[in-house]
Coordinates of C-alpha atoms in Angstrom, one line a residue:
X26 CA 184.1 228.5 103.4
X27 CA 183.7 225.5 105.9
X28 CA 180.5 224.6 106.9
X29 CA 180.4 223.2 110.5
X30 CA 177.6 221.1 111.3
X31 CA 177.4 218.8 114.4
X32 CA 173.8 218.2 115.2
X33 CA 173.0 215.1 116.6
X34 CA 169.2 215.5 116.8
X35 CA 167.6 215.2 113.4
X36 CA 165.0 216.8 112.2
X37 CA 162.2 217.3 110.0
X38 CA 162.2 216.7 106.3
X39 CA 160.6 217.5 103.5
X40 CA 158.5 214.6 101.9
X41 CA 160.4 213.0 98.7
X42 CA 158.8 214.3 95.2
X43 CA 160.2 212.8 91.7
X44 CA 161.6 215.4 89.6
X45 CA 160.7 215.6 85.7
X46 CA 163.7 214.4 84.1
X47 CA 166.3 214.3 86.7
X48 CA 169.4 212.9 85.6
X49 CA 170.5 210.0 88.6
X50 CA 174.4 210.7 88.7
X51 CA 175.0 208.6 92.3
X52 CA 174.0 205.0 92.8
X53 CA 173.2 204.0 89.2
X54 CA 176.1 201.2 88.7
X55 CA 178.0 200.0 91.6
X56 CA 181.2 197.8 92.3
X57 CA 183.3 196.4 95.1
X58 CA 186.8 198.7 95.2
X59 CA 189.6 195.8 94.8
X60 CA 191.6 197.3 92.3
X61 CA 195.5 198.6 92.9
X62 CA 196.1 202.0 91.6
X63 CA 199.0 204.5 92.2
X64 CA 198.2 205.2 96.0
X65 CA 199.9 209.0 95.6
X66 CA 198.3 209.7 92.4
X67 CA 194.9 208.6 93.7
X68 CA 195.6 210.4 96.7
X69 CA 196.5 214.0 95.0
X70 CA 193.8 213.3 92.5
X71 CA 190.4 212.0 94.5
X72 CA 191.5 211.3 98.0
X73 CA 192.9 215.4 98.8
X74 CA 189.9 216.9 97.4
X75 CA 187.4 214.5 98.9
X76 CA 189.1 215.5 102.6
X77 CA 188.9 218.9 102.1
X78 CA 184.8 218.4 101.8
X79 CA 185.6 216.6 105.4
X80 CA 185.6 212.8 104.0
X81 CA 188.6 211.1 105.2
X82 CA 189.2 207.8 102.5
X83 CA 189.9 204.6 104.0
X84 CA 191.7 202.4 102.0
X85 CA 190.9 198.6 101.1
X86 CA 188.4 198.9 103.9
X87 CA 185.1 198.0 102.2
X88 CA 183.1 195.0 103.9
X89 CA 183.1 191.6 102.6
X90 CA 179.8 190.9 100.7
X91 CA 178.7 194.4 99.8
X92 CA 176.1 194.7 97.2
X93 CA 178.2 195.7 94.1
X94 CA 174.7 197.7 92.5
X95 CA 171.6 199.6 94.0
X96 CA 169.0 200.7 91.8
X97 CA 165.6 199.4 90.7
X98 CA 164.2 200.2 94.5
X99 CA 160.3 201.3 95.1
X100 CA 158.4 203.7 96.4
X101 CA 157.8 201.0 99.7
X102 CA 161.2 200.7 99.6
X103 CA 162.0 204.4 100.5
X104 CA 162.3 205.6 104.4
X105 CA 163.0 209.4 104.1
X106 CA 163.9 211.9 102.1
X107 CA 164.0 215.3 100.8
X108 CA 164.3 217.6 98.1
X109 CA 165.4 221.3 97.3
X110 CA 164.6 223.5 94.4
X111 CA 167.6 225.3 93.0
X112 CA 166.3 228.6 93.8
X113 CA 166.4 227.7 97.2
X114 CA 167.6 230.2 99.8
X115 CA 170.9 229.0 101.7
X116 CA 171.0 225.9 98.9
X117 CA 174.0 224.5 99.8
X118 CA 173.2 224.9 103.8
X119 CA 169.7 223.9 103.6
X120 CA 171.0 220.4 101.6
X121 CA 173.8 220.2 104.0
X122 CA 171.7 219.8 107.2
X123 CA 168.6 217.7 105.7
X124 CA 171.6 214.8 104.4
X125 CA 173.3 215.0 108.2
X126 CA 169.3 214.4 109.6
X127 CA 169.1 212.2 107.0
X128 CA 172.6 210.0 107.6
X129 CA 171.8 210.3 111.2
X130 CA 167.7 209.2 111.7
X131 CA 168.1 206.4 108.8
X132 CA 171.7 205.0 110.5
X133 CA 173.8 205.8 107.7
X134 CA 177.0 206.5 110.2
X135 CA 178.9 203.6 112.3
X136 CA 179.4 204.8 115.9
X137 CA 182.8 205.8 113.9
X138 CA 180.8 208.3 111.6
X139 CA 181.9 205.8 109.1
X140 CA 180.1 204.8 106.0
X141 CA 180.6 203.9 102.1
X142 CA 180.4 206.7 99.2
X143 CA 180.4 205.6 95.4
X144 CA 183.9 206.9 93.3
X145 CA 185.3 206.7 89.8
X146 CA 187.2 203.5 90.0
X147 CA 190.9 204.1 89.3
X148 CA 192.2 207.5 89.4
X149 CA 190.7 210.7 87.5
X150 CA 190.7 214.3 88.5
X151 CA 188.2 216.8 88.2
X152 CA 187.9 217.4 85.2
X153 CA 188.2 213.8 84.3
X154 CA 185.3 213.0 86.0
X155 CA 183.0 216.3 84.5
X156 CA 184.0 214.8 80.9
X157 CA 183.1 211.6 81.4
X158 CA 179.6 212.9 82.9
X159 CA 178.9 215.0 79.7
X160 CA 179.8 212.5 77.4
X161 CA 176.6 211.7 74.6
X162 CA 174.0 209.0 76.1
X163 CA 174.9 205.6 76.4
X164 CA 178.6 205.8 76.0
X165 CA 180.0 203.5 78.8
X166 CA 181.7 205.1 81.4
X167 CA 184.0 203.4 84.0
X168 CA 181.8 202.0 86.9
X169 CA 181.6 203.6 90.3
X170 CA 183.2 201.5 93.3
X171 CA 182.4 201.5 97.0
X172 CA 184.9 203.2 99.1
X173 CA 185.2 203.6 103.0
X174 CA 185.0 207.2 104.1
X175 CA 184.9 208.7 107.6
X176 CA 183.2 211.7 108.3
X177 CA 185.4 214.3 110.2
X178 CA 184.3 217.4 112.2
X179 CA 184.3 219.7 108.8
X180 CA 182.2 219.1 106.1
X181 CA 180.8 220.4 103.5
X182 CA 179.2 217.3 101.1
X183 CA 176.5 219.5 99.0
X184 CA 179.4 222.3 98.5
X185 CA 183.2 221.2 98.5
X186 CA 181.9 217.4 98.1
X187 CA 179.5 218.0 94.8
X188 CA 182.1 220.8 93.7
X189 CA 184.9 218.3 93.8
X190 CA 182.6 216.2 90.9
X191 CA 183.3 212.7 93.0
X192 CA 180.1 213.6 95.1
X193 CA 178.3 216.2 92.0
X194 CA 178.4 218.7 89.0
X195 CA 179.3 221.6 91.4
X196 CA 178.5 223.2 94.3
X197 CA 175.1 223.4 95.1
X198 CA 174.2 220.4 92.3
X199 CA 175.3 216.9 94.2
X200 CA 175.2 213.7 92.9
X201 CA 176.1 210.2 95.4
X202 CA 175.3 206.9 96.3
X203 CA 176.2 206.3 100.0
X204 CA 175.5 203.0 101.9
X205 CA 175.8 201.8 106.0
X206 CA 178.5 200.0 106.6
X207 CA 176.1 196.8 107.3
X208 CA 173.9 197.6 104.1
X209 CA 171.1 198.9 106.3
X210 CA 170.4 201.7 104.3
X211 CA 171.2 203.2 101.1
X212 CA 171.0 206.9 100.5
X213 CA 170.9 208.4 96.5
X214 CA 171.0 211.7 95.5
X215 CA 170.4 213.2 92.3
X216 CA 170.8 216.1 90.7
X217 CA 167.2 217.3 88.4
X218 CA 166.8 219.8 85.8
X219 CA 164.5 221.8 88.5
X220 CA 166.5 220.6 91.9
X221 CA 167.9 218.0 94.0
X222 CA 166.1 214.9 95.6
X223 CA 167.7 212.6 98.0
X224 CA 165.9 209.4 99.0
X225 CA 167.0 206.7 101.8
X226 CA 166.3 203.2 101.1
X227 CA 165.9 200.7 103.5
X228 CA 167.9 197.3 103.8
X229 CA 168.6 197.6 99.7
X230 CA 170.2 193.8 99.6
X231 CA 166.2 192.9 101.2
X232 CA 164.5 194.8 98.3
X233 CA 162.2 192.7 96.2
X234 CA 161.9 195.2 93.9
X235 CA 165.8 195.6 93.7
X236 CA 167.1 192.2 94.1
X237 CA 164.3 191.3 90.7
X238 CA 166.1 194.4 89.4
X239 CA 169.6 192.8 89.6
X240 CA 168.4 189.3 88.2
X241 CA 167.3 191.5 85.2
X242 CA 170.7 193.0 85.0
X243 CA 172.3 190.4 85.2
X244 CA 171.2 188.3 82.0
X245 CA 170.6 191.1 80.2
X246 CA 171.2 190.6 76.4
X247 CA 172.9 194.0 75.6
X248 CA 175.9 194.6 73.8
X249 CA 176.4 197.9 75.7
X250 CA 176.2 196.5 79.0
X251 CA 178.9 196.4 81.2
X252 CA 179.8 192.3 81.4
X253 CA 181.9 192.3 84.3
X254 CA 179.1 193.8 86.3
X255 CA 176.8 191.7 84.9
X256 CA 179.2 188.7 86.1
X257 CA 179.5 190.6 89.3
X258 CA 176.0 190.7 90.5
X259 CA 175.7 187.6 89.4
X260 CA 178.5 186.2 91.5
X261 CA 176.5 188.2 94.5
X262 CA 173.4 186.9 94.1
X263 CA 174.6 183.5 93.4
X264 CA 176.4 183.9 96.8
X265 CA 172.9 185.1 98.8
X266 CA 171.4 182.3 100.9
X267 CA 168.1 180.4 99.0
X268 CA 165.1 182.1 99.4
X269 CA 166.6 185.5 99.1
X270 CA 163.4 186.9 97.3
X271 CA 160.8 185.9 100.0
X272 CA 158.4 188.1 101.0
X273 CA 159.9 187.2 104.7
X274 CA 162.9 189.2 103.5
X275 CA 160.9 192.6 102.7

């Protein structure tokens, strides 16, 4: 069943409340999509599914100089935000309506309804993608990419989008990381043990609290860690004019 939404006005929102234990399955780790992959294959296997939840991929389209990781951000940091317990009436339709206010009042969409969405890099299905998630703690996975989506008159992110497991577990239990085109906002959702809590962040590549996040990361001394992130947000913030952590910049 499609769910149609096309308000323009947005509206209220619940304040943003931590969940105990929520487990963050969008935003966590973060690179720039540059990578060939069989175009049909990756088309029957990610991009098909991800249209029929109303998110048309567009291909090699992600803007130069995108922050390849978003995470570390503080309570200052956050603009909006909302969350929903799972015993919600109308789940699916409540969460469906609060992220279009959401992507709408914090500028999430282009004028194109345009904006970037986290995905497996390379090509997985389905079921790829749930077996990766349940995999034991700490077993590297491979990294999400950015990808440029447009959002067309049917959608249905929280159901057909979280069911798909690109955007989620299943219907009802979503899990993203979704950026403006220009980096002006960053929106996360993740999926709890209780419910779901989605939190916009303001101008991420600006954060204090983020960009000291990603110097961390970056030198980190782990043998787990994924080095060619590590080398990636490196390269980034190398690339980031002086005085990047200035309290001008907040």
């Amino acid at each position: 069943m499609w769910l149609v939404l096309c308000r323009s006005d947005p509206g209220g929102r619940e304040e943003h409340k931590e969940a105990p234990g929520r487990r963050i399955l969008g935003g966590a780790v973060a690179l720039v999509e540059q990578w060939p992959v069989g175009i049909q294959e990756r088309e029957r296997k990610m991009y098909r599914p991800l249209r029929r939840a109303g998110l048309e991929v567009i291909p090699d389209a992600v803007p130069d100089g995108t922050m390849p990781f978003v995470f570390g951000y503080g309570r200052e940091d956050i603009v909006g935000g909302f969350s929903h317990r799972y015993e919600t009436p109308r789940l699916v339709e409540r969460l469906n309506e609060d992220w279009y206010d959401l992507a709408v009042s914090s500028g999430l969409l282009d004028h194109r309804r345009e904006f970037l969405v986290l995905l497996p890099h390379g090509t997985h299905t389905h079921q790829a993608v749930l077996q990766k998630r349940s995999q034991p703690h700490g077993r590297r996975t491979a990294p999400e990419v950015w990808a440029r989506v447009r959002l067309l008159d049917r959608w249905d992110i929280m159901g057909r989008g979280a069911a798909s497991a690109f955007l989620g577990i299943r219907a009802g239990h979503p899990g993203f990381g979704m950026m403006a085109l220009d980096s002006s906002v960053y929106i996360s959702c993740s999926t709890g043990e209780v419910g779901v809590d989605v939190v916009a962040v303001a101008h991420p590549a600006r954060s204090e609290n983020i960009l000291q996040y990603l110097e961390w990361y970056a030198n980190w001394d782990y043998p787990r860690a994924d080095k060619e992130l590590q080398t990636r947000v490196a390269v980034w913030l190398a690339g980031r004019a002086p005085g990047a952590l200035s309290s001008s910049d907040r």
